């Protein structure tokens, strides 16, 4: 289990978390796959539609949530297969020893995702967050700075979850309470006693969520002041939200009281529009290119990509420092639109982190800077095989 007290007691060399074996059963394009890998960087090579991203998605399910695609559970089972269930099983080397994690659906789960750690069923996905953290970067995330506030908020909350294993569960509980309040406002608006209780719970949850975000923000901004070379721009991240603003300027108890009053005052408006006008579900993330003193959304496409890479690298560095264990990093087509200089710089930055990094690409030449430091795998037709150095164009 991840233990921040060990890492924060002094400077330690982080342990490399690594997948040793992954078994897929009726998952996406894989009927059955058993794959053993080494602890270093993994490069998955194959054509479009070969199943490279499917393998990354399977690994992303080691983190709480719905994985890097955000897909429904039923969409993860293999199409055309007779089985209606799917499973992902991994053996991991962690700072606390070897562990086995399994997740998927079963005939008893009624389509809901099950999680098992060391063979014991976990009552929630929080059990995953307490063992490891996985972070990913996909082509769809390249627009994060110009997409909706909700997309940025969800991205940041995944980063927060890497520092605070309970963050995801708090978010789920907050949304459930918010939905319950919405139902009461619609069908029983005069039930002030129940609304008071719900809004008190919402206010307490909101402060806990905002406090976790503030701590993560501090850790990330600290790591971002020391970028991985000149090609990775230093960035400054800020949270834009009422709850976060109040928490910066006043004690937590006072923020809870102000939020509860704000919820109560907005009952009429919230009943009419749905949702709630205030709360951590309205928070946005702002990122600034420090060297250019420019908001990320005004930067070029290439600059936005490098800012995003800088954040991912900073997050991995901050996590390693906090827990004494590196996170699992999943990078889908990350090299595709980088020039040779930036590919080389990213390669060295990833190797210096010491994390096990899983990367995908259509050509091995994009990863030539790794040389023998990476394990190259060919993905095709629902099968994966090792590529020898003689087969590579490095």
Coordinates of C-alpha atoms in Angstrom, one line a residue:
X1 CA 0.0 0.0 0.0
X2 CA 1.2 3.5 -0.8
X3 CA 2.6 5.3 2.3
X4 CA 3.4 8.9 2.1
X5 CA 5.0 9.0 5.5
X6 CA 7.9 6.9 4.3
X7 CA 8.7 9.1 1.3
X8 CA 8.2 12.4 3.2
X9 CA 10.6 11.4 6.0
X10 CA 13.6 12.3 3.8
X11 CA 15.1 12.0 0.3
X12 CA 14.6 8.5 -1.0
X13 CA 15.3 6.9 -4.3
X14 CA 11.8 6.0 -5.6
X15 CA 10.9 2.4 -6.2
X16 CA 9.9 1.6 -9.8
X17 CA 6.4 0.3 -9.9
X18 CA 6.1 -2.1 -12.8
X19 CA 3.7 -4.5 -14.4
X20 CA 5.3 -7.9 -14.6
X21 CA 2.4 -9.8 -16.3
X22 CA -0.9 -8.8 -17.8
X23 CA -3.7 -11.2 -18.7
X24 CA -6.7 -10.1 -20.8
X25 CA -9.8 -12.1 -21.2
X26 CA -12.5 -11.2 -23.7
X27 CA -11.3 -7.6 -23.6
X28 CA -11.8 -5.4 -26.6
X29 CA -9.8 -7.0 -29.5
X30 CA -8.2 -9.6 -27.3
X31 CA -9.9 -13.0 -26.8
X32 CA -7.1 -14.1 -24.5
X33 CA -3.7 -12.6 -23.9
X34 CA -0.9 -13.5 -21.5
X35 CA 2.0 -11.0 -21.7
X36 CA 5.1 -11.0 -19.6
X37 CA 7.2 -7.8 -19.6
X38 CA 10.3 -6.3 -18.0
X39 CA 10.4 -3.3 -15.6
X40 CA 11.6 -0.7 -18.1
X41 CA 9.9 1.3 -20.8
X42 CA 7.5 -0.6 -23.1
X43 CA 6.9 0.4 -26.7
X44 CA 3.9 -1.1 -28.5
X45 CA 4.2 -1.0 -32.3
X46 CA 1.4 -1.7 -34.8
X47 CA -0.8 -0.3 -37.4
X48 CA -4.0 1.7 -36.8
X49 CA -6.6 -0.5 -35.2
X50 CA -4.1 -3.2 -34.2
X51 CA -5.1 -3.0 -30.5
X52 CA -2.3 -0.9 -29.0
X53 CA -4.6 1.6 -27.3
X54 CA -6.8 -1.3 -26.1
X55 CA -3.8 -2.6 -24.1
X56 CA -3.2 0.9 -22.6
X57 CA -6.9 1.1 -21.7
X58 CA -6.7 -2.2 -19.9
X59 CA -3.8 -0.9 -17.8
X60 CA -5.6 2.4 -17.2
X61 CA -8.3 0.4 -15.4
X62 CA -5.8 -0.2 -12.6
X63 CA -6.8 3.4 -11.6
X64 CA -10.2 4.3 -10.2
X65 CA -12.7 5.4 -12.9
X66 CA -13.6 4.2 -16.3
X67 CA -10.1 4.2 -17.9
X68 CA -8.5 6.4 -20.5
X69 CA -11.5 6.2 -22.9
X70 CA -14.2 6.7 -20.2
X71 CA -16.1 3.8 -21.8
X72 CA -19.1 1.9 -20.5
X73 CA -18.3 -1.5 -18.9
X74 CA -20.4 -3.3 -21.6
X75 CA -18.3 -1.7 -24.4
X76 CA -15.1 -3.2 -23.1
X77 CA -16.0 -6.8 -23.8
X78 CA -14.8 -8.3 -27.0
X79 CA -17.1 -7.8 -29.9
X80 CA -18.3 -10.9 -31.6
X81 CA -17.3 -13.1 -28.6
X82 CA -19.7 -15.4 -27.0
X83 CA -18.9 -14.4 -23.5
X84 CA -20.7 -11.3 -22.0
X85 CA -18.0 -10.7 -19.4
X86 CA -14.4 -9.4 -19.6
X87 CA -11.4 -9.3 -17.3
X88 CA -8.0 -7.6 -16.8
X89 CA -5.5 -9.3 -14.4
X90 CA -2.0 -8.0 -13.6
X91 CA 0.9 -8.9 -11.5
X92 CA 2.7 -5.9 -10.2
X93 CA 6.0 -5.2 -8.5
X94 CA 5.5 -2.5 -5.9
X95 CA 7.4 -0.9 -3.0
X96 CA 5.3 -3.0 -0.7
X97 CA 6.0 -6.3 -2.6
X98 CA 4.4 -8.2 -5.4
X99 CA 0.6 -7.8 -5.7
X100 CA -2.1 -9.2 -7.9
X101 CA -5.0 -7.0 -9.1
X102 CA -7.9 -8.1 -11.1
X103 CA -10.8 -6.1 -12.5
X104 CA -13.7 -6.7 -14.9
X105 CA -17.3 -8.0 -15.0
X106 CA -18.7 -11.4 -14.1
X107 CA -22.0 -13.2 -14.5
X108 CA -22.8 -12.2 -10.9
X109 CA -21.9 -8.5 -11.2
X110 CA -24.8 -7.6 -13.5
X111 CA -22.5 -5.6 -15.7
X112 CA -20.9 -3.7 -12.9
X113 CA -17.1 -3.6 -12.5
X114 CA -15.6 -5.7 -9.8
X115 CA -12.1 -5.2 -8.3
X116 CA -10.0 -7.8 -6.5
X117 CA -6.7 -7.1 -4.8
X118 CA -4.7 -10.1 -3.8
X119 CA -7.8 -12.2 -4.6
X120 CA -10.0 -10.3 -2.1
X121 CA -12.9 -8.4 -3.6
X122 CA -12.8 -4.7 -2.8
X123 CA -16.0 -2.9 -1.9
X124 CA -14.9 0.1 -4.0
X125 CA -12.4 1.2 -6.5
X126 CA -10.6 3.1 -3.8
X127 CA -8.6 -0.1 -3.2
X128 CA -6.9 0.4 -6.5
X129 CA -5.8 4.0 -5.6
X130 CA -4.3 2.8 -2.4
X131 CA -1.9 0.4 -4.2
X132 CA -0.7 2.4 -7.2
X133 CA -1.5 5.3 -9.5
X134 CA -1.6 5.3 -13.3
X135 CA -1.6 8.5 -15.4
X136 CA -2.1 8.8 -19.1
X137 CA -1.9 11.1 -22.1
X138 CA -3.9 10.5 -25.2
X139 CA -4.4 12.4 -28.5
X140 CA -7.9 13.4 -27.4
X141 CA -6.3 15.3 -24.4
X142 CA -4.3 17.6 -26.7
X143 CA -7.4 20.0 -26.7
X144 CA -7.7 20.1 -22.9
X145 CA -6.8 23.8 -22.7
X146 CA -9.5 24.8 -25.2
X147 CA -12.2 22.2 -24.3
X148 CA -14.8 22.6 -21.6
X149 CA -14.2 23.5 -17.9
X150 CA -15.6 20.0 -17.1
X151 CA -12.9 18.3 -19.1
X152 CA -10.1 20.3 -17.4
X153 CA -11.7 19.7 -14.0
X154 CA -11.8 15.9 -14.6
X155 CA -8.2 15.9 -15.8
X156 CA -7.1 17.8 -12.7
X157 CA -9.1 15.6 -10.4
X158 CA -7.3 12.5 -11.8
X159 CA -4.0 14.2 -10.9
X160 CA -5.3 14.9 -7.4
X161 CA -6.3 11.3 -7.0
X162 CA -2.6 10.4 -7.5
X163 CA -1.8 12.2 -4.3
X164 CA -4.9 11.5 -2.3
X165 CA -6.4 7.9 -2.8
X166 CA -9.7 9.0 -1.2
X167 CA -10.3 11.9 -3.6
X168 CA -12.2 9.9 -6.2
X169 CA -14.6 8.4 -3.6
X170 CA -15.3 11.9 -2.2
X171 CA -16.1 13.2 -5.6
X172 CA -18.6 10.3 -6.2
X173 CA -20.2 10.9 -2.8
X174 CA -20.5 14.6 -3.5
X175 CA -22.2 14.0 -6.8
X176 CA -24.7 11.6 -5.3
X177 CA -25.6 14.1 -2.6
X178 CA -25.9 16.8 -5.2
X179 CA -28.2 14.7 -7.2
X180 CA -30.3 13.8 -4.2
X181 CA -30.6 17.5 -3.4
X182 CA -31.8 18.1 -6.9
X183 CA -34.5 15.5 -6.6
X184 CA -35.7 17.0 -3.3
X185 CA -35.8 20.5 -4.8
X186 CA -37.9 19.2 -7.6
X187 CA -40.4 17.0 -5.8
X188 CA -40.3 18.1 -2.2
X189 CA -39.1 21.7 -2.2
X190 CA -40.7 22.5 1.2
X191 CA -38.7 19.8 3.0
X192 CA -36.3 22.3 4.5
X193 CA -35.1 20.0 7.2
X194 CA -33.8 17.4 4.7
X195 CA -32.4 20.0 2.4
X196 CA -30.5 21.5 5.4
X197 CA -29.0 18.1 6.1
X198 CA -28.0 17.5 2.5
X199 CA -26.5 21.0 2.1
X200 CA -24.5 20.5 5.3
X201 CA -23.1 17.3 3.9
X202 CA -22.4 19.0 0.5
X203 CA -20.5 21.8 2.2
X204 CA -18.3 19.4 4.2
X205 CA -17.6 17.4 1.1
X206 CA -16.9 20.5 -0.9
X207 CA -14.3 21.7 1.5
X208 CA -12.6 18.3 1.6
X209 CA -12.5 18.1 -2.2
X210 CA -11.2 21.7 -2.5
X211 CA -8.5 21.1 0.2
X212 CA -7.2 18.1 -1.6
X213 CA -7.1 20.1 -4.9
X214 CA -5.2 22.9 -3.2
X215 CA -2.6 20.4 -1.8
X216 CA -2.2 18.8 -5.2
X217 CA -1.9 22.2 -6.9
X218 CA 1.0 23.2 -4.6
X219 CA 2.8 19.9 -5.2
X220 CA 2.4 20.2 -9.0
X221 CA 3.4 23.9 -9.2
X222 CA 6.5 23.1 -7.1
X223 CA 7.5 20.4 -9.5
X224 CA 6.7 22.6 -12.5
X225 CA 9.3 25.2 -11.4
X226 CA 12.0 22.7 -12.4
X227 CA 11.1 21.5 -15.8
X228 CA 12.8 18.6 -17.6
X229 CA 15.1 20.7 -19.8
X230 CA 14.5 23.8 -21.8
X231 CA 12.1 22.1 -24.3
X232 CA 9.6 21.5 -21.6
X233 CA 8.2 24.9 -20.6
X234 CA 7.6 25.8 -17.0
X235 CA 3.9 26.2 -16.3
X236 CA 1.8 27.7 -13.5
X237 CA -1.5 26.1 -12.6
X238 CA -4.4 27.8 -10.8
X239 CA -7.9 26.8 -9.7
X240 CA -10.8 29.0 -10.6
X241 CA -13.7 28.4 -8.3
X242 CA -15.6 29.9 -5.4
X243 CA -14.9 27.1 -3.0
X244 CA -11.2 27.2 -3.8
X245 CA -11.0 31.0 -3.6
X246 CA -12.7 31.0 -0.2
X247 CA -10.5 28.2 1.2
X248 CA -7.4 30.3 0.3
X249 CA -8.6 33.2 2.4
X250 CA -10.5 31.7 5.4
X251 CA -10.6 28.7 7.7
X252 CA -12.3 25.5 6.5
X253 CA -15.2 25.8 9.0
X254 CA -16.0 29.3 7.8
X255 CA -15.9 28.1 4.2
X256 CA -18.4 25.3 5.1
X257 CA -20.8 27.8 6.7
X258 CA -20.6 30.1 3.7
X259 CA -21.1 27.3 1.3
X260 CA -24.1 26.0 3.2
X261 CA -25.6 29.5 3.2
X262 CA -24.9 29.8 -0.5
X263 CA -26.7 26.5 -1.2
X264 CA -29.7 27.5 0.8
X265 CA -29.9 30.9 -0.9
X266 CA -29.8 29.4 -4.3
X267 CA -32.5 26.8 -3.8
X268 CA -35.1 28.6 -6.0
X269 CA -32.6 29.1 -8.9
X270 CA -31.2 25.6 -8.6
X271 CA -34.7 24.1 -8.6
X272 CA -35.4 25.9 -11.8
X273 CA -32.1 25.3 -13.6
X274 CA -31.0 22.0 -12.1
X275 CA -27.7 21.3 -10.4
X276 CA -26.2 23.9 -8.1
X277 CA -24.8 27.4 -8.9
X278 CA -21.8 27.0 -6.5
X279 CA -19.5 24.2 -5.4
X280 CA -16.4 22.3 -6.5
X281 CA -18.3 20.9 -9.5
X282 CA -18.1 24.3 -11.0
X283 CA -14.3 24.7 -10.7
X284 CA -12.1 25.3 -13.7
X285 CA -8.3 24.8 -14.2
X286 CA -6.2 27.6 -15.6
X287 CA -2.7 27.0 -16.9
X288 CA -0.2 29.6 -17.9
X289 CA 3.0 29.4 -20.0
X290 CA 5.4 31.0 -17.5
X291 CA 8.2 31.9 -20.0
X292 CA 5.8 33.6 -22.3
X293 CA 3.4 34.9 -19.6
X294 CA 0.6 33.6 -21.7
X295 CA -2.6 31.5 -21.0
X296 CA -2.2 28.0 -22.3
X297 CA -5.3 28.4 -24.5
X298 CA -3.6 31.2 -26.4
X299 CA -0.4 29.2 -27.1
X300 CA 0.2 27.4 -30.3
X301 CA -0.9 23.8 -30.7
X302 CA 2.7 22.6 -30.3
X303 CA 3.2 24.7 -27.2
X304 CA 0.0 23.4 -25.6
X305 CA 1.2 19.8 -26.3
X306 CA 4.5 20.5 -24.5
X307 CA 2.8 22.2 -21.6
X308 CA 0.6 19.1 -21.2
X309 CA 3.7 16.9 -21.3
X310 CA 5.3 19.1 -18.7
X311 CA 2.3 18.6 -16.4
X312 CA 2.4 14.8 -16.8
X313 CA 6.2 14.7 -16.1
X314 CA 5.8 17.1 -13.1
X315 CA 3.0 14.9 -11.7
X316 CA 5.1 11.8 -12.0
X317 CA 8.0 13.5 -10.3
X318 CA 5.9 14.8 -7.4
X319 CA 4.3 11.4 -6.9
X320 CA 7.6 9.7 -6.7
X321 CA 8.8 12.2 -4.1
X322 CA 5.6 11.8 -2.1
X323 CA 5.3 8.1 -2.0
X324 CA 8.8 6.8 -2.8
X325 CA 7.2 4.9 -5.7
X326 CA 6.9 5.9 -9.4
X327 CA 3.5 5.9 -11.0
X328 CA 2.6 3.9 -14.1
X329 CA 2.7 6.2 -17.2
X330 CA 0.6 5.5 -20.3
X331 CA 1.3 7.5 -23.4
X332 CA -0.8 6.9 -26.5
X333 CA 0.9 8.2 -29.8
X334 CA 2.9 10.7 -27.8
X335 CA 5.7 10.8 -30.3
X336 CA 3.6 11.1 -33.4
X337 CA 3.7 14.9 -33.8
X338 CA 7.0 15.7 -32.2
X339 CA 10.1 16.6 -34.1
X340 CA 13.3 14.6 -33.6
X341 CA 14.7 17.1 -31.1
X342 CA 11.6 16.9 -28.9
X343 CA 11.4 13.1 -29.2
X344 CA 14.9 12.9 -27.9
X345 CA 14.3 15.2 -25.0
X346 CA 11.1 13.4 -24.0
X347 CA 12.9 10.1 -24.2
X348 CA 15.6 11.3 -21.8
X349 CA 13.1 12.9 -19.5
X350 CA 11.1 9.7 -19.2
X351 CA 14.2 7.6 -18.6
X352 CA 15.3 10.0 -15.9
X353 CA 12.0 9.6 -14.1
X354 CA 12.5 5.8 -13.7
X355 CA 8.9 5.0 -14.2
X356 CA 7.6 2.1 -16.3
X357 CA 6.2 3.9 -19.3
X358 CA 4.0 2.2 -21.8
X359 CA 3.9 4.0 -25.2
X360 CA 2.2 3.3 -28.6
X361 CA 3.2 4.2 -32.1
X362 CA 2.9 3.0 -35.7
X363 CA 6.7 3.1 -36.3
X364 CA 9.6 2.0 -34.2
X365 CA 11.7 4.8 -35.7
X366 CA 9.8 7.3 -33.5
X367 CA 11.3 5.6 -30.5
X368 CA 14.9 5.1 -31.8
X369 CA 16.3 7.2 -28.9
X370 CA 15.3 4.5 -26.4
X371 CA 17.5 1.9 -28.2
X372 CA 18.1 -1.1 -25.9
X373 CA 16.6 0.8 -22.9
X374 CA 13.1 -0.2 -24.0
X375 CA 11.2 -3.4 -24.7
X376 CA 9.6 -3.3 -28.2
X377 CA 6.4 -5.3 -28.8
X378 CA 4.5 -5.9 -32.0
X379 CA 0.7 -5.7 -31.8
X380 CA -1.3 -7.3 -34.5
X381 CA -4.5 -9.4 -34.8
X382 CA -5.2 -9.6 -31.1
X383 CA -1.7 -11.0 -30.4
X384 CA 1.5 -9.4 -29.0
X385 CA 5.0 -10.6 -29.5
X386 CA 8.5 -9.4 -28.7
X387 CA 10.6 -7.6 -31.4
X388 CA 14.3 -8.4 -31.4
X389 CA 16.8 -5.6 -32.0
X390 CA 17.5 -7.1 -35.4
X391 CA 13.9 -6.5 -36.4
X392 CA 13.9 -2.9 -35.4
X393 CA 14.8 0.2 -37.5
X394 CA 16.6 2.0 -34.8

